[in-house]
Amino acid sequence: RKEVEQDPGPFNVPEGATVAFNCTYSNSASQSFFWYRQDCRKEPKLLMSVYSSGNEDGRFTAQLNRASQYISLLIRDSKLSDSATYLCVVRGPTDKLIFGTGTRLQVFP
Amino acid sequence: ETGVTQSPTHLIKTRGQQVTLRCSSQSGHNTVSWYQQALGQGPQFIFQYYREEENGRGNFPPRFSGLQFPNYSSELNVNALELDDSALYLCASSTGGGETQYFGPGTRLLVL
């Protein structure tokens, strides 16, 4: 079983749509959780950290359920510029980041 | 921009050769982590250096080795290249201790 699992997609949605991505992780000792965004042939960039209380940054909302070992990302009012791969990332007791395979999002006009 | 730079941007090698990739960390960062990203996969942790010492290693064979210099820049060396080593190699710098890691643009390695 992979340490971090995501649906690879692709998710094809029209502009203005709301889309949700989910992710599960296997190590209950994981300490920090993130969503990174990766554009084609570019490096990953931190989109947002994920906290147990849930957190929001503009159109983006992240949720963490430690009991179910489940992380989600909700994007509201999708823009063409949101087209990218979204990587679910977990950090354990050491400082290494463990990435999922990513979920590809394509927003069309 | 993150201030993390990597060189070269692209590289083509043949099986059995050796390669050295370089990373300059962001100013004020003393920790560099290296990741390998194969096509269609998420990045996989190779190892991390903190103040010139290896500080954790992923499931990569010993032919993957590294260094960190006093200015906190870092090198990744891969010996006896194999076709499966073809990937995007990313370095990330941070202040360590669980702080945010900032990625460089990566080096794309192709092994023929």
PDB file of C-alpha atoms in Angstrom:
ATOM      1  CA  ARG A   1       0.000   0.000   0.000  1.00  0.00           C
ATOM      2  CA  LYS A   2       1.319   3.452  -0.910  1.00  0.00           C
ATOM      3  CA  GLU A   3       1.981   5.808   1.997  1.00  0.00           C
ATOM      4  CA  VAL A   4      -0.079   8.567   0.375  1.00  0.00           C
ATOM      5  CA  GLU A   5      -2.833   7.727  -2.091  1.00  0.00           C
ATOM      6  CA  GLN A   6      -4.657  10.051  -4.451  1.00  0.00           C
ATOM      7  CA  ASP A   7      -7.000   9.630  -7.390  1.00  0.00           C
ATOM      8  CA  PRO A   8      -4.781  10.522 -10.387  1.00  0.00           C
ATOM      9  CA  GLY A   9      -7.691  11.971 -12.362  1.00  0.00           C
ATOM     10  CA  PRO A  10      -7.780  13.777 -14.675  1.00  0.00           C
ATOM     11  CA  PHE A  11     -10.612  15.937 -13.442  1.00  0.00           C
ATOM     12  CA  ASN A  12     -12.005  17.960 -16.343  1.00  0.00           C
ATOM     13  CA  VAL A  13     -14.256  20.777 -15.101  1.00  0.00           C
ATOM     14  CA  PRO A  14     -15.721  23.964 -16.620  1.00  0.00           C
ATOM     15  CA  GLU A  15     -14.741  27.393 -15.375  1.00  0.00           C
ATOM     16  CA  GLY A  16     -16.714  28.331 -12.283  1.00  0.00           C
ATOM     17  CA  ALA A  17     -17.169  24.770 -11.103  1.00  0.00           C
ATOM     18  CA  THR A  18     -16.378  23.472  -7.647  1.00  0.00           C
ATOM     19  CA  VAL A  19     -14.037  20.488  -7.522  1.00  0.00           C
ATOM     20  CA  ALA A  20     -12.836  18.370  -4.609  1.00  0.00           C
ATOM     21  CA  PHE A  21      -9.747  16.200  -4.294  1.00  0.00           C
ATOM     22  CA  ASN A  22      -9.209  13.541  -1.670  1.00  0.00           C
ATOM     23  CA  CYS A  23      -6.167  11.841  -0.282  1.00  0.00           C
ATOM     24  CA  THR A  24      -5.485   9.141   2.317  1.00  0.00           C
ATOM     25  CA  TYR A  25      -2.283   8.438   4.212  1.00  0.00           C
ATOM     26  CA  SER A  26      -1.159   5.274   5.952  1.00  0.00           C
ATOM     27  CA  ASN A  27       1.147   6.432   8.756  1.00  0.00           C
ATOM     28  CA  SER A  28      -0.814   7.561  11.790  1.00  0.00           C
ATOM     29  CA  ALA A  29       2.371   9.181  13.162  1.00  0.00           C
ATOM     30  CA  SER A  30       2.359  11.729  10.324  1.00  0.00           C
ATOM     31  CA  GLN A  31       2.656  15.207  11.723  1.00  0.00           C
ATOM     32  CA  SER A  32       2.170  17.776   8.993  1.00  0.00           C
ATOM     33  CA  PHE A  33       0.041  17.876   5.895  1.00  0.00           C
ATOM     34  CA  PHE A  34       0.149  19.991   2.766  1.00  0.00           C
ATOM     35  CA  TRP A  35      -1.192  20.501  -0.708  1.00  0.00           C
ATOM     36  CA  TYR A  36       1.377  21.405  -3.339  1.00  0.00           C
ATOM     37  CA  ARG A  37       0.604  22.510  -6.875  1.00  0.00           C
ATOM     38  CA  GLN A  38       2.768  21.441  -9.805  1.00  0.00           C
ATOM     39  CA  ASP A  39       2.466  22.927 -13.269  1.00  0.00           C
ATOM     40  CA  CYS A  40       3.604  20.912 -16.269  1.00  0.00           C
ATOM     41  CA  ARG A  41       7.383  20.455 -16.272  1.00  0.00           C
ATOM     42  CA  LYS A  42       7.808  22.782 -13.288  1.00  0.00           C
ATOM     43  CA  GLU A  43       8.701  22.304  -9.633  1.00  0.00           C
ATOM     44  CA  PRO A  44       6.080  21.734  -6.915  1.00  0.00           C
ATOM     45  CA  LYS A  45       4.970  24.865  -5.100  1.00  0.00           C
ATOM     46  CA  LEU A  46       3.290  24.986  -1.721  1.00  0.00           C
ATOM     47  CA  LEU A  47      -0.413  25.755  -2.118  1.00  0.00           C
ATOM     48  CA  MET A  48      -1.405  25.488   1.522  1.00  0.00           C
ATOM     49  CA  SER A  49      -0.794  23.667   4.764  1.00  0.00           C
ATOM     50  CA  VAL A  50      -3.643  21.603   6.170  1.00  0.00           C
ATOM     51  CA  TYR A  51      -4.756  21.865   9.784  1.00  0.00           C
ATOM     52  CA  SER A  52      -7.094  19.702  11.844  1.00  0.00           C
ATOM     53  CA  SER A  53      -9.491  22.605  12.260  1.00  0.00           C
ATOM     54  CA  GLY A  54      -9.679  23.088   8.509  1.00  0.00           C
ATOM     55  CA  ASN A  55      -8.374  26.166   6.760  1.00  0.00           C
ATOM     56  CA  GLU A  56      -9.290  28.384   3.879  1.00  0.00           C
ATOM     57  CA  ASP A  57      -7.278  30.562   1.524  1.00  0.00           C
ATOM     58  CA  GLY A  58      -9.502  32.439  -0.867  1.00  0.00           C
ATOM     59  CA  ARG A  59     -11.179  29.903  -3.145  1.00  0.00           C
ATOM     60  CA  PHE A  60      -9.273  26.999  -1.611  1.00  0.00           C
ATOM     61  CA  THR A  61     -10.364  25.041   1.468  1.00  0.00           C
ATOM     62  CA  ALA A  62      -8.377  22.204   3.018  1.00  0.00           C
ATOM     63  CA  GLN A  63      -9.599  19.705   5.593  1.00  0.00           C
ATOM     64  CA  LEU A  64      -7.831  17.047   7.657  1.00  0.00           C
ATOM     65  CA  ASN A  65      -9.443  14.091   9.415  1.00  0.00           C
ATOM     66  CA  ARG A  66      -6.773  12.440  11.580  1.00  0.00           C
ATOM     67  CA  ALA A  67      -9.079   9.640  12.739  1.00  0.00           C
ATOM     68  CA  SER A  68      -9.754   8.561   9.146  1.00  0.00           C
ATOM     69  CA  GLN A  69      -6.279   9.592   7.908  1.00  0.00           C
ATOM     70  CA  TYR A  70      -7.925  11.591   5.165  1.00  0.00           C
ATOM     71  CA  ILE A  71      -7.104  14.974   3.618  1.00  0.00           C
ATOM     72  CA  SER A  72      -9.201  16.983   1.184  1.00  0.00           C
ATOM     73  CA  LEU A  73      -8.887  20.067  -0.986  1.00  0.00           C
ATOM     74  CA  LEU A  74     -11.885  22.002  -2.297  1.00  0.00           C
ATOM     75  CA  ILE A  75     -11.525  24.543  -5.088  1.00  0.00           C
ATOM     76  CA  ARG A  76     -14.466  26.856  -5.639  1.00  0.00           C
ATOM     77  CA  ASP A  77     -15.147  28.974  -8.745  1.00  0.00           C
ATOM     78  CA  SER A  78     -12.443  27.205 -10.783  1.00  0.00           C
ATOM     79  CA  LYS A  79     -10.296  29.354 -13.061  1.00  0.00           C
ATOM     80  CA  LEU A  80      -8.418  28.328 -16.195  1.00  0.00           C
ATOM     81  CA  SER A  81      -5.226  29.112 -14.272  1.00  0.00           C
ATOM     82  CA  ASP A  82      -6.077  26.412 -11.715  1.00  0.00           C
ATOM     83  CA  SER A  83      -5.201  23.744 -14.304  1.00  0.00           C
ATOM     84  CA  ALA A  84      -2.292  21.838 -12.779  1.00  0.00           C
ATOM     85  CA  THR A  85      -1.449  18.709 -10.824  1.00  0.00           C
ATOM     86  CA  TYR A  86      -2.277  18.856  -7.118  1.00  0.00           C
ATOM     87  CA  LEU A  87       0.007  16.852  -4.866  1.00  0.00           C
ATOM     88  CA  CYS A  88      -1.062  15.648  -1.439  1.00  0.00           C
ATOM     89  CA  VAL A  89       1.959  15.691   0.879  1.00  0.00           C
ATOM     90  CA  VAL A  90       2.557  14.294   4.340  1.00  0.00           C
ATOM     91  CA  ARG A  91       5.507  14.786   6.685  1.00  0.00           C
ATOM     92  CA  GLY A  92       6.292  12.196   9.331  1.00  0.00           C
ATOM     93  CA  PRO A  93       8.462  12.301  12.433  1.00  0.00           C
ATOM     94  CA  THR A  94      11.519  12.892  10.240  1.00  0.00           C
ATOM     95  CA  ASP A  95      11.641  15.926   7.998  1.00  0.00           C
ATOM     96  CA  LYS A  96      11.085  14.070   4.723  1.00  0.00           C
ATOM     97  CA  LEU A  97       8.040  14.866   2.627  1.00  0.00           C
ATOM     98  CA  ILE A  98       5.995  11.967   1.289  1.00  0.00           C
ATOM     99  CA  PHE A  99       4.102  12.803  -1.885  1.00  0.00           C
ATOM    100  CA  GLY A 100       1.093  11.228  -3.491  1.00  0.00           C
ATOM    101  CA  THR A 101       1.176  10.671  -7.236  1.00  0.00           C
ATOM    102  CA  GLY A 102      -0.878  13.820  -7.773  1.00  0.00           C
ATOM    103  CA  THR A 103      -4.325  14.589  -9.147  1.00  0.00           C
ATOM    104  CA  ARG A 104      -4.455  16.314 -12.498  1.00  0.00           C
ATOM    105  CA  LEU A 105      -7.011  19.105 -12.927  1.00  0.00           C
ATOM    106  CA  GLN A 106      -7.972  20.573 -16.285  1.00  0.00           C
ATOM    107  CA  VAL A 107     -10.327  23.564 -16.260  1.00  0.00           C
ATOM    108  CA  PHE A 108     -11.942  24.320 -19.629  1.00  0.00           C
ATOM    109  CA  PRO A 109     -13.719  27.485 -20.854  1.00  0.00           C
TER     110      PRO A 109
ATOM    111  CA  GLU B   1      10.688  32.683  -7.150  1.00  0.00           C
ATOM    112  CA  THR B   2      11.959  30.586  -4.249  1.00  0.00           C
ATOM    113  CA  GLY B   3      15.616  31.583  -4.534  1.00  0.00           C
ATOM    114  CA  VAL B   4      16.613  27.917  -4.879  1.00  0.00           C
ATOM    115  CA  THR B   5      18.643  27.259  -8.008  1.00  0.00           C
ATOM    116  CA  GLN B   6      19.729  24.012  -9.646  1.00  0.00           C
ATOM    117  CA  SER B   7      22.179  23.179 -12.389  1.00  0.00           C
ATOM    118  CA  PRO B   8      22.202  21.962 -15.024  1.00  0.00           C
ATOM    119  CA  THR B   9      18.597  22.266 -16.182  1.00  0.00           C
ATOM    120  CA  HIS B  10      18.834  19.282 -18.531  1.00  0.00           C
ATOM    121  CA  LEU B  11      21.316  16.466 -18.905  1.00  0.00           C
ATOM    122  CA  ILE B  12      21.674  13.423 -21.163  1.00  0.00           C
ATOM    123  CA  LYS B  13      23.893  10.529 -20.072  1.00  0.00           C
ATOM    124  CA  THR B  14      24.386   6.898 -21.054  1.00  0.00           C
ATOM    125  CA  ARG B  15      24.071   3.821 -18.890  1.00  0.00           C
ATOM    126  CA  GLY B  16      27.025   3.255 -16.586  1.00  0.00           C
ATOM    127  CA  GLN B  17      28.101   6.886 -16.516  1.00  0.00           C
ATOM    128  CA  GLN B  18      28.223   9.100 -13.438  1.00  0.00           C
ATOM    129  CA  VAL B  19      26.447  12.420 -12.929  1.00  0.00           C
ATOM    130  CA  THR B  20      26.661  15.317 -10.459  1.00  0.00           C
ATOM    131  CA  LEU B  21      23.734  17.658  -9.920  1.00  0.00           C
ATOM    132  CA  ARG B  22      24.010  20.915  -7.987  1.00  0.00           C
ATOM    133  CA  CYS B  23      21.686  22.933  -5.791  1.00  0.00           C
ATOM    134  CA  SER B  24      22.051  26.351  -4.197  1.00  0.00           C
ATOM    135  CA  SER B  25      19.760  26.846  -1.259  1.00  0.00           C
ATOM    136  CA  GLN B  26      17.775  29.920  -0.395  1.00  0.00           C
ATOM    137  CA  SER B  27      19.609  32.497   1.709  1.00  0.00           C
ATOM    138  CA  GLY B  28      19.320  31.647   5.404  1.00  0.00           C
ATOM    139  CA  HIS B  29      18.443  27.994   4.796  1.00  0.00           C
ATOM    140  CA  ASN B  30      20.739  25.321   6.236  1.00  0.00           C
ATOM    141  CA  THR B  31      18.868  22.198   5.110  1.00  0.00           C
ATOM    142  CA  VAL B  32      18.686  20.690   1.634  1.00  0.00           C
ATOM    143  CA  SER B  33      16.539  17.715   0.640  1.00  0.00           C
ATOM    144  CA  TRP B  34      16.753  15.870  -2.661  1.00  0.00           C
ATOM    145  CA  TYR B  35      13.851  14.185  -4.440  1.00  0.00           C
ATOM    146  CA  GLN B  36      13.488  12.093  -7.592  1.00  0.00           C
ATOM    147  CA  GLN B  37      10.331  12.485  -9.666  1.00  0.00           C
ATOM    148  CA  ALA B  38       9.737   9.894 -12.377  1.00  0.00           C
ATOM    149  CA  LEU B  39       7.218  10.642 -15.112  1.00  0.00           C
ATOM    150  CA  GLY B  40       3.653  10.459 -13.831  1.00  0.00           C
ATOM    151  CA  GLN B  41       4.728   9.981 -10.220  1.00  0.00           C
ATOM    152  CA  GLY B  42       5.076  12.181  -7.170  1.00  0.00           C
ATOM    153  CA  PRO B  43       8.552  13.135  -5.946  1.00  0.00           C
ATOM    154  CA  GLN B  44      10.352  10.455  -3.917  1.00  0.00           C
ATOM    155  CA  PHE B  45      12.674  11.432  -1.059  1.00  0.00           C
ATOM    156  CA  ILE B  46      16.324  10.549  -1.691  1.00  0.00           C
ATOM    157  CA  PHE B  47      18.103  12.144   1.308  1.00  0.00           C
ATOM    158  CA  GLN B  48      18.472  15.289   3.339  1.00  0.00           C
ATOM    159  CA  TYR B  49      21.507  17.277   4.467  1.00  0.00           C
ATOM    160  CA  TYR B  50      21.563  19.494   7.526  1.00  0.00           C
ATOM    161  CA  ARG B  51      24.662  21.534   8.289  1.00  0.00           C
ATOM    162  CA  GLU B  52      26.849  19.335   6.072  1.00  0.00           C
ATOM    163  CA  GLU B  53      25.670  16.011   7.590  1.00  0.00           C
ATOM    164  CA  GLU B  54      23.269  13.480   6.073  1.00  0.00           C
ATOM    165  CA  ASN B  55      20.059  13.690   8.091  1.00  0.00           C
ATOM    166  CA  GLY B  56      17.835  10.940   6.735  1.00  0.00           C
ATOM    167  CA  ARG B  57      17.733   8.793   3.636  1.00  0.00           C
ATOM    168  CA  GLY B  58      14.987   7.228   1.553  1.00  0.00           C
ATOM    169  CA  ASN B  59      14.955   3.863  -0.243  1.00  0.00           C
ATOM    170  CA  PHE B  60      17.696   4.602  -2.735  1.00  0.00           C
ATOM    171  CA  PRO B  61      20.830   2.481  -3.302  1.00  0.00           C
ATOM    172  CA  PRO B  62      24.291   3.634  -2.180  1.00  0.00           C
ATOM    173  CA  ARG B  63      25.185   4.711  -5.717  1.00  0.00           C
ATOM    174  CA  PHE B  64      23.095   7.784  -4.881  1.00  0.00           C
ATOM    175  CA  SER B  65      25.282   9.966  -2.683  1.00  0.00           C
ATOM    176  CA  GLY B  66      25.464  13.591  -1.714  1.00  0.00           C
ATOM    177  CA  LEU B  67      27.383  16.407  -0.132  1.00  0.00           C
ATOM    178  CA  GLN B  68      26.575  19.681   1.516  1.00  0.00           C
ATOM    179  CA  PHE B  69      29.087  22.501   1.607  1.00  0.00           C
ATOM    180  CA  PRO B  70      29.750  25.147   4.283  1.00  0.00           C
ATOM    181  CA  ASN B  71      27.637  27.643   2.326  1.00  0.00           C
ATOM    182  CA  TYR B  72      24.801  25.031   2.473  1.00  0.00           C
ATOM    183  CA  SER B  73      24.778  24.401  -1.256  1.00  0.00           C
ATOM    184  CA  SER B  74      24.576  20.716  -2.112  1.00  0.00           C
ATOM    185  CA  GLU B  75      25.442  18.090  -4.703  1.00  0.00           C
ATOM    186  CA  LEU B  76      23.731  14.865  -5.665  1.00  0.00           C
ATOM    187  CA  ASN B  77      25.974  12.242  -7.253  1.00  0.00           C
ATOM    188  CA  VAL B  78      24.682   9.170  -9.032  1.00  0.00           C
ATOM    189  CA  ASN B  79      27.116   6.449 -10.105  1.00  0.00           C
ATOM    190  CA  ALA B  80      26.595   3.619 -12.582  1.00  0.00           C
ATOM    191  CA  LEU B  81      23.538   5.250 -14.136  1.00  0.00           C
ATOM    192  CA  GLU B  82      20.614   3.017 -15.077  1.00  0.00           C
ATOM    193  CA  LEU B  83      17.778   3.700 -17.515  1.00  0.00           C
ATOM    194  CA  ASP B  84      15.340   3.974 -14.580  1.00  0.00           C
ATOM    195  CA  ASP B  85      17.340   6.894 -13.192  1.00  0.00           C
ATOM    196  CA  SER B  86      15.770   9.054 -15.910  1.00  0.00           C
ATOM    197  CA  ALA B  87      13.696  11.548 -13.954  1.00  0.00           C
ATOM    198  CA  LEU B  88      13.335  15.105 -12.720  1.00  0.00           C
ATOM    199  CA  TYR B  89      15.652  15.660  -9.746  1.00  0.00           C
ATOM    200  CA  LEU B  90      14.438  18.297  -7.331  1.00  0.00           C
ATOM    201  CA  CYS B  91      16.158  19.894  -4.418  1.00  0.00           C
ATOM    202  CA  ALA B  92      14.339  21.733  -1.674  1.00  0.00           C
ATOM    203  CA  SER B  93      15.796  24.038   0.933  1.00  0.00           C
ATOM    204  CA  SER B  94      14.495  24.954   4.356  1.00  0.00           C
ATOM    205  CA  THR B  95      15.585  25.980   7.822  1.00  0.00           C
ATOM    206  CA  GLY B  96      14.954  22.400   8.968  1.00  0.00           C
ATOM    207  CA  GLY B  97      12.906  21.294  11.933  1.00  0.00           C
ATOM    208  CA  GLY B  98       9.727  20.821   9.967  1.00  0.00           C
ATOM    209  CA  GLU B  99       9.701  24.222   8.338  1.00  0.00           C
ATOM    210  CA  THR B 100       8.427  24.738   4.788  1.00  0.00           C
ATOM    211  CA  GLN B 101      10.581  23.279   2.029  1.00  0.00           C
ATOM    212  CA  TYR B 102      11.025  25.410  -1.085  1.00  0.00           C
ATOM    213  CA  PHE B 103      11.799  23.633  -4.320  1.00  0.00           C
ATOM    214  CA  GLY B 104      14.225  24.557  -7.045  1.00  0.00           C
ATOM    215  CA  PRO B 105      13.270  24.223 -10.735  1.00  0.00           C
ATOM    216  CA  GLY B 106      14.835  20.774 -10.996  1.00  0.00           C
ATOM    217  CA  THR B 107      17.298  19.016 -13.260  1.00  0.00           C
ATOM    218  CA  ARG B 108      15.833  16.781 -15.934  1.00  0.00           C
ATOM    219  CA  LEU B 109      18.081  13.739 -16.442  1.00  0.00           C
ATOM    220  CA  LEU B 110      17.727  11.366 -19.361  1.00  0.00           C
ATOM    221  CA  VAL B 111      19.720   8.129 -19.332  1.00  0.00           C
ATOM    222  CA  LEU B 112      20.066   6.379 -22.694  1.00  0.00           C
TER     223      LEU B 112
END
